[in-house]
């Protein structure tokens, strides 16, 4: 096998792109309003997956998932422009629809990515992706579970605060309960604050753990060298 530091430079750069892309995915979503657009993060991750997507089906599947997610994220930005003119139930419906789609493709994309990393490690003769500071061997198991939990929590945090609006819509136009719409708005705002803080905290922790994981994998010279060698074999077969 060739020198890990020299042959692994491209793979390390690719992993850095993946870590950068994650920065655009950790933040809470308010209804369908995303402060850091997901499609930017997806484009970074897709670019980072370019090398290994040529050598492994799981990586190719991961790249497709993030590509589809990027498209829906761009569509969601367009839909946001219609919010001021929409009915009360429109944000609830859109939050649910986009939330389900994003959760499915986020989880699918990340899990396929972790599987691809494990595959490359095995091809390089390694039973683990990296060595922790305490000397223990590390793998993708813990980050897999944490990522699934975070993705579900992120979607729930965007959808749950919209539910009181359904009650507000039901009371609109009924005489004698003018306070009902206001109560629904207050409840919704309160839920946005609580869910937003909870998702932000969990998101920060997830982002920190994920970037450390990617950094540790990038520091694995055997992994990076193996990834590049397999890529060269696939794009230039003998």
Tab-separated table of C-alpha atoms in Angstrom:
chain	number	residue	atom	x	y	z
A	1	UNK	CA	0.000	0.000	0.000
A	2	UNK	CA	1.214	3.531	-0.821
A	3	UNK	CA	2.171	6.142	1.733
A	4	UNK	CA	-0.972	7.170	3.605
A	5	UNK	CA	-0.124	10.861	3.976
A	6	UNK	CA	0.541	11.420	0.294
A	7	UNK	CA	-2.198	9.271	-1.189
A	8	UNK	CA	-4.823	10.250	1.382
A	9	UNK	CA	-4.777	14.021	0.782
A	10	UNK	CA	-7.836	13.979	-1.507
A	11	UNK	CA	-9.818	11.773	0.862
A	12	UNK	CA	-9.007	14.039	3.806
A	13	UNK	CA	-10.177	17.074	1.840
A	14	UNK	CA	-13.393	15.216	0.999
A	15	UNK	CA	-14.005	14.415	4.664
A	16	UNK	CA	-13.439	18.069	5.542
A	17	UNK	CA	-16.187	18.978	3.058
A	18	UNK	CA	-18.544	16.542	4.791
A	19	UNK	CA	-17.765	18.076	8.178
A	20	UNK	CA	-18.405	21.549	6.762
A	21	UNK	CA	-21.725	20.453	5.281
A	22	UNK	CA	-22.912	19.264	8.685
A	23	UNK	CA	-22.712	22.863	9.956
A	24	UNK	CA	-25.763	23.702	7.814
A	25	UNK	CA	-27.815	20.816	9.212
A	26	UNK	CA	-27.538	21.160	12.989
A	27	UNK	CA	-29.799	24.192	13.510
A	28	UNK	CA	-33.467	24.039	14.549
A	29	UNK	CA	-36.111	24.689	11.893
A	30	UNK	CA	-38.992	27.041	12.704
A	31	UNK	CA	-42.042	25.775	10.865
A	32	UNK	CA	-40.429	25.483	7.406
A	33	UNK	CA	-38.086	28.442	7.899
A	34	UNK	CA	-34.484	27.228	7.938
A	35	UNK	CA	-31.940	29.861	8.999
A	36	UNK	CA	-29.072	27.824	7.545
A	37	UNK	CA	-30.462	26.349	4.295
A	38	UNK	CA	-30.035	22.586	4.217
A	39	UNK	CA	-29.346	22.501	0.494
A	40	UNK	CA	-26.000	24.296	1.015
A	41	UNK	CA	-24.918	21.655	3.521
A	42	UNK	CA	-26.135	18.891	1.208
A	43	UNK	CA	-24.031	20.263	-1.650
A	44	UNK	CA	-20.934	20.238	0.570
A	45	UNK	CA	-21.618	16.662	1.666
A	46	UNK	CA	-22.319	15.504	-1.891
A	47	UNK	CA	-19.018	16.994	-2.989
A	48	UNK	CA	-17.265	15.270	-0.094
A	49	UNK	CA	-18.813	11.928	-1.011
A	50	UNK	CA	-17.673	12.129	-4.619
A	51	UNK	CA	-14.597	9.911	-4.211
A	52	UNK	CA	-16.111	7.094	-2.176
A	53	UNK	CA	-19.407	7.133	-4.110
A	54	UNK	CA	-17.427	5.714	-7.041
A	55	UNK	CA	-16.207	2.736	-5.033
A	56	UNK	CA	-19.095	1.794	-2.777
A	57	UNK	CA	-22.855	1.419	-3.294
A	58	UNK	CA	-23.652	2.709	0.207
A	59	UNK	CA	-21.727	5.916	-0.482
A	60	UNK	CA	-23.492	6.307	-3.836
A	61	UNK	CA	-26.848	5.822	-2.075
A	62	UNK	CA	-25.844	8.399	0.535
A	63	UNK	CA	-24.924	10.900	-2.172
A	64	UNK	CA	-28.289	10.363	-3.885
A	65	UNK	CA	-30.155	10.892	-0.613
A	66	UNK	CA	-28.401	14.197	0.033
A	67	UNK	CA	-29.010	15.193	-3.584
A	68	UNK	CA	-32.757	14.605	-3.230
A	69	UNK	CA	-32.703	16.417	0.112
A	70	UNK	CA	-30.987	19.397	-1.531
A	71	UNK	CA	-33.780	19.603	-4.111
A	72	UNK	CA	-36.541	19.504	-1.481
A	73	UNK	CA	-34.661	22.050	0.627
A	74	UNK	CA	-34.544	24.436	-2.330
A	75	UNK	CA	-38.274	23.879	-2.944
A	76	UNK	CA	-38.955	24.607	0.733
A	77	UNK	CA	-37.226	27.977	0.399
A	78	UNK	CA	-39.603	28.840	-2.437
A	79	UNK	CA	-42.618	27.701	-0.398
A	80	UNK	CA	-41.535	30.009	2.447
A	81	UNK	CA	-42.323	32.972	0.196
A	82	UNK	CA	-45.987	31.907	0.194
A	83	UNK	CA	-46.355	31.809	3.995
A	84	UNK	CA	-47.603	35.426	4.417
A	85	UNK	CA	-50.452	34.740	1.975
A	86	UNK	CA	-51.346	31.215	3.110
A	87	UNK	CA	-54.083	29.932	5.401
A	88	UNK	CA	-53.393	29.036	9.038
A	89	UNK	CA	-53.276	25.322	8.277
A	90	UNK	CA	-50.821	25.677	5.370
A	91	UNK	CA	-47.713	25.978	7.604
A	92	UNK	CA	-48.846	22.928	9.599
A	93	UNK	CA	-49.222	20.828	6.472
A	94	UNK	CA	-45.949	22.015	4.922
A	95	UNK	CA	-44.043	21.530	8.173
A	96	UNK	CA	-45.280	17.937	8.401
A	97	UNK	CA	-44.671	17.083	4.723
A	98	UNK	CA	-41.204	18.580	4.493
A	99	UNK	CA	-40.311	17.286	7.955
A	100	UNK	CA	-41.091	13.685	7.029
A	101	UNK	CA	-39.216	13.948	3.727
A	102	UNK	CA	-36.164	15.536	5.339
A	103	UNK	CA	-36.067	12.999	8.163
A	104	UNK	CA	-36.233	10.049	5.775
A	105	UNK	CA	-33.466	11.300	3.501
A	106	UNK	CA	-31.255	12.662	6.291
A	107	UNK	CA	-31.303	9.358	8.158
A	108	UNK	CA	-30.878	7.373	4.947
A	109	UNK	CA	-28.000	9.584	3.813
A	110	UNK	CA	-26.078	9.494	7.075
A	111	UNK	CA	-26.563	5.784	7.762
A	112	UNK	CA	-25.408	4.904	4.247
A	113	UNK	CA	-22.402	7.169	4.724
A	114	UNK	CA	-21.402	5.423	7.949
A	115	UNK	CA	-21.755	2.030	6.257
A	116	UNK	CA	-19.488	3.221	3.435
A	117	UNK	CA	-16.851	4.346	5.918
A	118	UNK	CA	-16.958	0.960	7.658
A	119	UNK	CA	-16.588	-0.799	4.306
A	120	UNK	CA	-13.492	1.188	3.370
A	121	UNK	CA	-11.944	0.526	6.767
A	122	UNK	CA	-12.468	-3.215	6.287
A	123	UNK	CA	-10.980	-3.064	2.799
A	124	UNK	CA	-7.915	-1.487	4.364
A	125	UNK	CA	-7.637	-4.366	6.824
A	126	UNK	CA	-8.912	-2.355	9.794
A	127	UNK	CA	-11.537	-3.462	12.298
A	128	UNK	CA	-12.161	0.112	13.508
A	129	UNK	CA	-12.147	3.548	11.946
A	130	UNK	CA	-10.026	5.380	14.476
A	131	UNK	CA	-8.354	5.243	17.885
A	132	UNK	CA	-9.760	7.389	20.672
A	133	UNK	CA	-7.616	9.542	22.957
A	134	UNK	CA	-7.872	6.940	25.710
A	135	UNK	CA	-6.506	4.290	23.364
A	136	UNK	CA	-9.830	2.539	22.780
A	137	UNK	CA	-10.953	1.686	19.269
A	138	UNK	CA	-13.803	3.681	17.790
A	139	UNK	CA	-16.452	2.869	15.182
A	140	UNK	CA	-19.703	4.287	13.789
A	141	UNK	CA	-22.182	2.617	16.175
A	142	UNK	CA	-22.663	5.461	18.673
A	143	UNK	CA	-22.765	8.240	16.088
A	144	UNK	CA	-25.324	6.247	14.076
A	145	UNK	CA	-27.767	6.155	16.992
A	146	UNK	CA	-27.173	9.774	17.944
A	147	UNK	CA	-27.697	10.933	14.359
A	148	UNK	CA	-31.057	9.141	14.065
A	149	UNK	CA	-32.226	10.652	17.366
A	150	UNK	CA	-31.138	14.137	16.309
A	151	UNK	CA	-32.822	13.936	12.879
A	152	UNK	CA	-36.149	12.858	14.415
A	153	UNK	CA	-35.901	15.471	17.158
A	154	UNK	CA	-35.126	18.219	14.610
A	155	UNK	CA	-38.279	17.424	12.641
A	156	UNK	CA	-40.438	17.112	15.764
A	157	UNK	CA	-39.126	20.482	16.950
A	158	UNK	CA	-40.302	22.095	13.721
A	159	UNK	CA	-43.732	20.442	13.608
A	160	UNK	CA	-44.968	20.358	17.224
A	161	UNK	CA	-45.179	24.179	17.622
A	162	UNK	CA	-47.538	24.388	14.636
A	163	UNK	CA	-50.167	22.127	16.202
A	164	UNK	CA	-51.908	24.852	18.306
A	165	UNK	CA	-52.582	26.720	15.058
A	166	UNK	CA	-55.062	23.969	14.156
A	167	UNK	CA	-57.159	24.987	17.180
A	168	UNK	CA	-56.884	28.626	16.193
A	169	UNK	CA	-58.165	27.825	12.717
A	170	UNK	CA	-61.104	25.863	14.131
A	171	UNK	CA	-62.240	28.828	16.250
A	172	UNK	CA	-61.857	31.512	13.588
A	173	UNK	CA	-65.182	33.199	12.774
A	174	UNK	CA	-67.044	31.895	15.847
A	175	UNK	CA	-68.598	34.721	17.889
A	176	UNK	CA	-67.832	35.050	21.585
A	177	UNK	CA	-64.405	33.369	21.757
A	178	UNK	CA	-62.175	36.038	20.294
A	179	UNK	CA	-59.398	35.130	22.715
A	180	UNK	CA	-59.020	31.614	21.305
A	181	UNK	CA	-56.858	32.593	18.333
A	182	UNK	CA	-54.516	34.589	20.586
A	183	UNK	CA	-54.104	31.706	23.021
A	184	UNK	CA	-53.159	29.458	20.129
A	185	UNK	CA	-50.536	31.928	18.951
A	186	UNK	CA	-49.057	32.245	22.457
A	187	UNK	CA	-48.933	28.478	22.820
A	188	UNK	CA	-47.269	28.159	19.442
A	189	UNK	CA	-44.649	30.803	20.240
A	190	UNK	CA	-43.905	29.167	23.590
A	191	UNK	CA	-43.474	25.788	21.923
A	192	UNK	CA	-41.190	27.326	19.289
A	193	UNK	CA	-38.983	28.720	22.048
A	194	UNK	CA	-38.865	25.494	24.056
A	195	UNK	CA	-38.392	23.214	21.041
A	196	UNK	CA	-35.924	25.597	19.437
A	197	UNK	CA	-33.711	25.687	22.527
A	198	UNK	CA	-33.877	21.898	22.959
A	199	UNK	CA	-33.051	21.180	19.308
A	200	UNK	CA	-30.286	23.803	19.297
A	201	UNK	CA	-28.596	22.250	22.333
A	202	UNK	CA	-28.862	18.704	20.991
A	203	UNK	CA	-27.811	19.982	17.550
A	204	UNK	CA	-24.665	21.613	18.914
A	205	UNK	CA	-23.738	18.386	20.701
A	206	UNK	CA	-24.447	16.315	17.572
A	207	UNK	CA	-22.434	18.673	15.362
A	208	UNK	CA	-19.484	18.554	17.770
A	209	UNK	CA	-19.561	14.760	17.980
A	210	UNK	CA	-20.021	14.326	14.225
A	211	UNK	CA	-17.189	16.698	13.302
A	212	UNK	CA	-14.884	14.993	15.797
A	213	UNK	CA	-15.831	11.666	14.243
A	214	UNK	CA	-15.092	12.929	10.723
A	215	UNK	CA	-11.829	14.506	11.899
A	216	UNK	CA	-10.776	11.228	13.524
A	217	UNK	CA	-11.565	9.294	10.336
A	218	UNK	CA	-9.613	11.865	8.287
A	219	UNK	CA	-6.637	11.338	10.596
A	220	UNK	CA	-6.686	7.612	9.760
A	221	UNK	CA	-4.012	7.517	7.057
A	222	UNK	CA	-4.755	3.895	6.134
A	223	UNK	CA	-8.434	4.699	5.603
A	224	UNK	CA	-7.670	7.722	3.397
A	225	UNK	CA	-5.042	5.854	1.366
A	226	UNK	CA	-7.397	2.904	0.870
A	227	UNK	CA	-10.214	5.197	-0.271
A	228	UNK	CA	-8.035	6.833	-2.902
A	229	UNK	CA	-6.536	3.564	-4.115
A	230	UNK	CA	-9.986	2.000	-4.529
A	231	UNK	CA	-11.140	5.134	-6.343
A	232	UNK	CA	-8.238	4.917	-8.798
A	233	UNK	CA	-8.920	1.241	-9.372
A	234	UNK	CA	-12.565	1.948	-10.214
A	235	UNK	CA	-12.108	4.943	-12.495
A	236	UNK	CA	-9.098	3.470	-14.267
A	237	UNK	CA	-9.540	-0.321	-14.253
A	238	UNK	CA	-6.743	-2.411	-15.679
